[in-house]
């Protein structure tokens, strides 16, 4: 399944920590050359930077880091240009970077709203646009995978900008897929449910629910893992599946469940 990524050039935004780190490392294992386009190189919880971990691993992939604010068109252009200069092309773009702000809608600061929308939605458009321009110029197709969320298709209290942004990502994905399908550029999205990352425990105190609440609400009875999400991303990044404009829900059955809570 992953042989087709050998020597391919991949950008993963927000790859310093969490899902992005797992995704970037999995592409490296598959033999891809990976650019981590993140605002900082080091994981939020410390440890080896993602690009160094890939380069130190026993695989054929190489990696580099490019400081990138995904809401800046200039920064994203620099990341794409650096990738093409180093690796000769851009074959896969994973728009993963994301942020959130938690507050009741009536108290949500407008600057916080704009920040979440700028990173989670506008950043995905900028990344897709510049990657799409490069892929069109190459005339060899490509894959763009956007990080959505199951919350893009349902509501969650105190997350109005996050839910709005992820809903936008879902329809943006469909629109770009239709526009670029004739040029063999596949555009899909992954919509994770609750995924246990290295910062989950640090942020749980700000939530209105417990880990046990999530376990009971999720039909498979647990969080997902970053490694599982990375496998889903690699599937969507392939170009041999006749799938474009789709949103893959990787939420342990959450969005399919009409009952909603169990002991």
GROMACS .gro file of C-alpha atoms in nm:
model
  263
    1UNK     CA    1   0.000   0.000   0.000
    2UNK     CA    2   0.272   0.249   0.089
    3UNK     CA    3   0.526   0.169  -0.182
    4UNK     CA    4   0.387   0.445  -0.400
    5UNK     CA    5   0.514   0.708  -0.154
    6UNK     CA    6   0.882   0.621  -0.199
    7UNK     CA    7   1.070   0.937  -0.304
    8UNK     CA    8   0.747   1.136  -0.313
    9UNK     CA    9   0.752   1.485  -0.164
   10UNK     CA   10   0.499   1.547   0.113
   11UNK     CA   11   0.417   1.855   0.319
   12UNK     CA   12   0.242   1.807   0.653
   13UNK     CA   13   0.139   2.128   0.825
   14UNK     CA   14   0.143   2.129   1.203
   15UNK     CA   15   0.364   1.820   1.214
   16UNK     CA   16   0.559   1.909   1.527
   17UNK     CA   17   0.309   1.745   1.763
   18UNK     CA   18   0.000   1.529   1.789
   19UNK     CA   19  -0.167   1.395   1.478
   20UNK     CA   20   0.065   1.585   1.245
   21UNK     CA   21   0.372   1.428   1.400
   22UNK     CA   22   0.231   1.078   1.364
   23UNK     CA   23   0.131   1.150   1.003
   24UNK     CA   24   0.472   1.287   0.909
   25UNK     CA   25   0.655   0.995   1.069
   26UNK     CA   26   0.433   0.744   0.890
   27UNK     CA   27   0.506   0.906   0.554
   28UNK     CA   28   0.875   0.887   0.640
   29UNK     CA   29   0.838   0.516   0.713
   30UNK     CA   30   0.674   0.478   0.372
   31UNK     CA   31   0.981   0.628   0.206
   32UNK     CA   32   0.849   0.978   0.143
   33UNK     CA   33   1.047   1.299   0.177
   34UNK     CA   34   0.859   1.508   0.431
   35UNK     CA   35   0.848   1.878   0.509
   36UNK     CA   36   0.713   1.973   0.850
   37UNK     CA   37   0.553   2.313   0.796
   38UNK     CA   38   0.482   2.430   1.150
   39UNK     CA   39   0.510   2.751   1.347
   40UNK     CA   40   0.764   2.583   1.576
   41UNK     CA   41   0.991   2.278   1.528
   42UNK     CA   42   0.970   2.122   1.873
   43UNK     CA   43   0.685   1.905   2.007
   44UNK     CA   44   0.466   2.084   2.260
   45UNK     CA   45   0.552   1.823   2.522
   46UNK     CA   46   0.925   1.819   2.446
   47UNK     CA   47   1.140   1.561   2.277
   48UNK     CA   48   1.303   1.521   1.938
   49UNK     CA   49   1.171   1.746   1.659
   50UNK     CA   50   0.969   1.554   1.403
   51UNK     CA   51   1.205   1.608   1.111
   52UNK     CA   52   1.500   1.488   1.318
   53UNK     CA   53   1.307   1.179   1.432
   54UNK     CA   54   1.234   1.091   1.070
   55UNK     CA   55   1.594   1.142   0.963
   56UNK     CA   56   1.722   0.930   1.252
   57UNK     CA   57   1.480   0.643   1.184
   58UNK     CA   58   1.573   0.334   0.984
   59UNK     CA   59   1.372   0.416   0.672
   60UNK     CA   60   1.426   0.567   0.329
   61UNK     CA   61   1.242   0.891   0.392
   62UNK     CA   62   1.409   1.224   0.455
   63UNK     CA   63   1.265   1.526   0.631
   64UNK     CA   64   1.313   1.896   0.685
   65UNK     CA   65   1.149   2.171   0.887
   66UNK     CA   66   1.023   2.502   0.748
   67UNK     CA   67   0.886   2.762   0.991
   68UNK     CA   68   0.532   2.825   0.870
   69UNK     CA   69   0.229   3.018   0.985
   70UNK     CA   70  -0.040   2.847   0.778
   71UNK     CA   71  -0.258   3.158   0.783
   72UNK     CA   72   0.018   3.344   0.596
   73UNK     CA   73   0.017   3.295   0.219
   74UNK     CA   74   0.379   3.407   0.205
   75UNK     CA   75   0.487   3.147   0.463
   76UNK     CA   76   0.306   2.863   0.288
   77UNK     CA   77   0.458   2.963  -0.045
   78UNK     CA   78   0.803   2.948   0.114
   79UNK     CA   79   0.730   2.597   0.247
   80UNK     CA   80   0.614   2.475  -0.095
   81UNK     CA   81   0.909   2.636  -0.274
   82UNK     CA   82   1.155   2.488  -0.023
   83UNK     CA   83   1.003   2.143  -0.069
   84UNK     CA   84   1.019   2.160  -0.448
   85UNK     CA   85   1.373   2.295  -0.437
   86UNK     CA   86   1.490   2.016  -0.205
   87UNK     CA   87   1.293   1.721  -0.338
   88UNK     CA   88   1.204   1.818  -0.694
   89UNK     CA   89   0.823   1.823  -0.668
   90UNK     CA   90   0.522   1.841  -0.441
   91UNK     CA   91   0.314   1.524  -0.456
   92UNK     CA   92   0.106   1.529  -0.136
   93UNK     CA   93  -0.018   1.818   0.076
   94UNK     CA   94  -0.165   1.740   0.419
   95UNK     CA   95  -0.336   2.045   0.570
   96UNK     CA   96  -0.333   1.932   0.930
   97UNK     CA   97  -0.251   2.239   1.141
   98UNK     CA   98  -0.530   2.344   1.373
   99UNK     CA   99  -0.614   2.534   1.690
  100UNK     CA  100  -0.919   2.583   1.909
  101UNK     CA  101  -1.061   2.828   2.158
  102UNK     CA  102  -1.316   2.726   2.420
  103UNK     CA  103  -1.581   2.973   2.537
  104UNK     CA  104  -1.958   3.016   2.529
  105UNK     CA  105  -2.068   3.177   2.204
  106UNK     CA  106  -2.201   3.486   2.383
  107UNK     CA  107  -1.857   3.538   2.539
  108UNK     CA  108  -1.636   3.442   2.243
  109UNK     CA  109  -1.383   3.716   2.176
  110UNK     CA  110  -1.384   3.821   1.811
  111UNK     CA  111  -1.005   3.802   1.790
  112UNK     CA  112  -1.020   3.443   1.914
  113UNK     CA  113  -1.290   3.363   1.658
  114UNK     CA  114  -1.078   3.507   1.379
  115UNK     CA  115  -0.768   3.318   1.497
  116UNK     CA  116  -0.944   2.981   1.487
  117UNK     CA  117  -1.101   3.054   1.148
  118UNK     CA  118  -0.772   3.188   1.008
  119UNK     CA  119  -0.576   2.877   1.104
  120UNK     CA  120  -0.838   2.602   1.066
  121UNK     CA  121  -1.021   2.719   0.755
  122UNK     CA  122  -0.830   2.995   0.578
  123UNK     CA  123  -0.506   2.805   0.643
  124UNK     CA  124  -0.652   2.498   0.473
  125UNK     CA  125  -0.759   2.708   0.174
  126UNK     CA  126  -0.416   2.871   0.146
  127UNK     CA  127  -0.237   2.537   0.173
  128UNK     CA  128  -0.468   2.379  -0.083
  129UNK     CA  129  -0.447   2.674  -0.320
  130UNK     CA  130  -0.067   2.696  -0.327
  131UNK     CA  131  -0.024   2.319  -0.339
  132UNK     CA  132  -0.283   2.303  -0.617
  133UNK     CA  133  -0.101   2.568  -0.815
  134UNK     CA  134   0.223   2.372  -0.787
  135UNK     CA  135   0.058   2.043  -0.883
  136UNK     CA  136  -0.113   2.201  -1.182
  137UNK     CA  137   0.220   2.341  -1.296
  138UNK     CA  138   0.381   1.997  -1.261
  139UNK     CA  139   0.104   1.843  -1.476
  140UNK     CA  140   0.140   1.512  -1.293
  141UNK     CA  141  -0.155   1.514  -1.055
  142UNK     CA  142  -0.125   1.490  -0.679
  143UNK     CA  143  -0.316   1.450  -0.355
  144UNK     CA  144  -0.441   1.701  -0.101
  145UNK     CA  145  -0.577   1.578   0.231
  146UNK     CA  146  -0.746   1.821   0.469
  147UNK     CA  147  -0.798   1.767   0.840
  148UNK     CA  148  -1.166   1.809   0.916
  149UNK     CA  149  -1.344   1.676   1.225
  150UNK     CA  150  -1.666   1.501   1.313
  151UNK     CA  151  -1.746   1.835   1.479
  152UNK     CA  152  -1.768   1.985   1.131
  153UNK     CA  153  -2.102   1.808   1.095
  154UNK     CA  154  -2.243   1.844   1.446
  155UNK     CA  155  -2.245   2.095   1.725
  156UNK     CA  156  -2.033   2.100   2.041
  157UNK     CA  157  -2.092   2.358   2.310
  158UNK     CA  158  -1.829   2.628   2.359
  159UNK     CA  159  -1.659   2.542   2.028
  160UNK     CA  160  -1.844   2.768   1.784
  161UNK     CA  161  -1.541   2.880   1.578
  162UNK     CA  162  -1.392   2.529   1.568
  163UNK     CA  163  -1.715   2.365   1.452
  164UNK     CA  164  -1.776   2.640   1.199
  165UNK     CA  165  -1.424   2.614   1.059
  166UNK     CA  166  -1.431   2.235   1.029
  167UNK     CA  167  -1.770   2.250   0.856
  168UNK     CA  168  -1.612   2.490   0.610
  169UNK     CA  169  -1.320   2.253   0.554
  170UNK     CA  170  -1.561   1.975   0.458
  171UNK     CA  171  -1.737   2.174   0.186
  172UNK     CA  172  -1.413   2.335   0.072
  173UNK     CA  173  -1.272   1.986   0.021
  174UNK     CA  174  -1.567   1.886  -0.195
  175UNK     CA  175  -1.543   2.202  -0.404
  176UNK     CA  176  -1.170   2.172  -0.471
  177UNK     CA  177  -1.210   1.804  -0.555
  178UNK     CA  178  -1.463   1.888  -0.825
  179UNK     CA  179  -1.248   2.170  -0.966
  180UNK     CA  180  -0.923   1.973  -0.986
  181UNK     CA  181  -1.044   1.621  -1.062
  182UNK     CA  182  -0.988   1.667  -1.439
  183UNK     CA  183  -0.620   1.734  -1.360
  184UNK     CA  184  -0.584   1.415  -1.150
  185UNK     CA  185  -0.552   1.609  -0.826
  186UNK     CA  186  -0.740   1.418  -0.557
  187UNK     CA  187  -0.880   1.621  -0.264
  188UNK     CA  188  -1.021   1.443   0.039
  189UNK     CA  189  -1.065   1.505   0.410
  190UNK     CA  190  -1.030   1.306   0.730
  191UNK     CA  191  -1.284   1.372   1.006
  192UNK     CA  192  -1.148   1.226   1.331
  193UNK     CA  193  -1.342   1.179   1.649
  194UNK     CA  194  -1.172   1.197   1.987
  195UNK     CA  195  -0.806   1.104   1.944
  196UNK     CA  196  -0.569   1.054   2.235
  197UNK     CA  197  -0.255   1.262   2.176
  198UNK     CA  198   0.039   1.358   2.393
  199UNK     CA  199  -0.140   1.674   2.509
  200UNK     CA  200  -0.482   1.520   2.584
  201UNK     CA  201  -0.421   1.500   2.958
  202UNK     CA  202  -0.295   1.859   2.965
  203UNK     CA  203  -0.609   1.994   2.804
  204UNK     CA  204  -0.869   1.768   2.964
  205UNK     CA  205  -0.920   2.006   3.257
  206UNK     CA  206  -1.071   2.264   3.019
  207UNK     CA  207  -1.330   2.020   2.886
  208UNK     CA  208  -1.687   1.973   3.008
  209UNK     CA  209  -1.658   1.594   2.995
  210UNK     CA  210  -1.427   1.323   3.120
  211UNK     CA  211  -1.229   1.051   2.948
  212UNK     CA  212  -1.492   0.809   3.079
  213UNK     CA  213  -1.768   1.015   2.916
  214UNK     CA  214  -1.589   0.983   2.583
  215UNK     CA  215  -1.543   0.609   2.628
  216UNK     CA  216  -1.914   0.563   2.699
  217UNK     CA  217  -2.022   0.782   2.407
  218UNK     CA  218  -1.793   0.611   2.152
  219UNK     CA  219  -1.928   0.276   2.024
  220UNK     CA  220  -1.582   0.116   2.008
  221UNK     CA  221  -1.533   0.223   2.370
  222UNK     CA  222  -1.205   0.413   2.349
  223UNK     CA  223  -1.016   0.707   2.202
  224UNK     CA  224  -0.859   0.671   1.859
  225UNK     CA  225  -0.482   0.692   1.825
  226UNK     CA  226  -0.262   0.923   1.616
  227UNK     CA  227  -0.116   0.617   1.446
  228UNK     CA  228  -0.462   0.507   1.330
  229UNK     CA  229  -0.526   0.853   1.188
  230UNK     CA  230  -0.191   0.842   1.007
  231UNK     CA  231  -0.292   0.520   0.833
  232UNK     CA  232  -0.617   0.684   0.722
  233UNK     CA  233  -0.428   0.984   0.587
  234UNK     CA  234  -0.197   0.760   0.384
  235UNK     CA  235  -0.499   0.587   0.233
  236UNK     CA  236  -0.656   0.919   0.133
  237UNK     CA  237  -0.324   1.042  -0.008
  238UNK     CA  238  -0.302   0.753  -0.253
  239UNK     CA  239  -0.395   0.807  -0.616
  240UNK     CA  240  -0.522   0.459  -0.700
  241UNK     CA  241  -0.860   0.445  -0.523
  242UNK     CA  242  -1.099   0.651  -0.743
  243UNK     CA  243  -1.192   0.852  -0.432
  244UNK     CA  244  -1.209   1.230  -0.434
  245UNK     CA  245  -1.430   1.485  -0.260
  246UNK     CA  246  -1.492   1.243   0.025
  247UNK     CA  247  -1.483   1.285   0.403
  248UNK     CA  248  -1.362   0.977   0.589
  249UNK     CA  249  -1.509   0.967   0.939
  250UNK     CA  250  -1.263   0.803   1.178
  251UNK     CA  251  -1.458   0.845   1.501
  252UNK     CA  252  -1.510   0.494   1.637
  253UNK     CA  253  -1.875   0.500   1.530
  254UNK     CA  254  -1.960   0.824   1.714
  255UNK     CA  255  -2.140   0.998   1.427
  256UNK     CA  256  -2.325   0.679   1.328
  257UNK     CA  257  -2.461   0.615   1.677
  258UNK     CA  258  -2.821   0.718   1.742
  259UNK     CA  259  -2.821   0.606   2.106
  260UNK     CA  260  -2.536   0.821   2.219
  261UNK     CA  261  -2.436   0.696   2.562
  262UNK     CA  262  -2.388   0.360   2.729
  263UNK     CA  263  -2.269   0.218   3.057
   0.00000   0.00000   0.00000
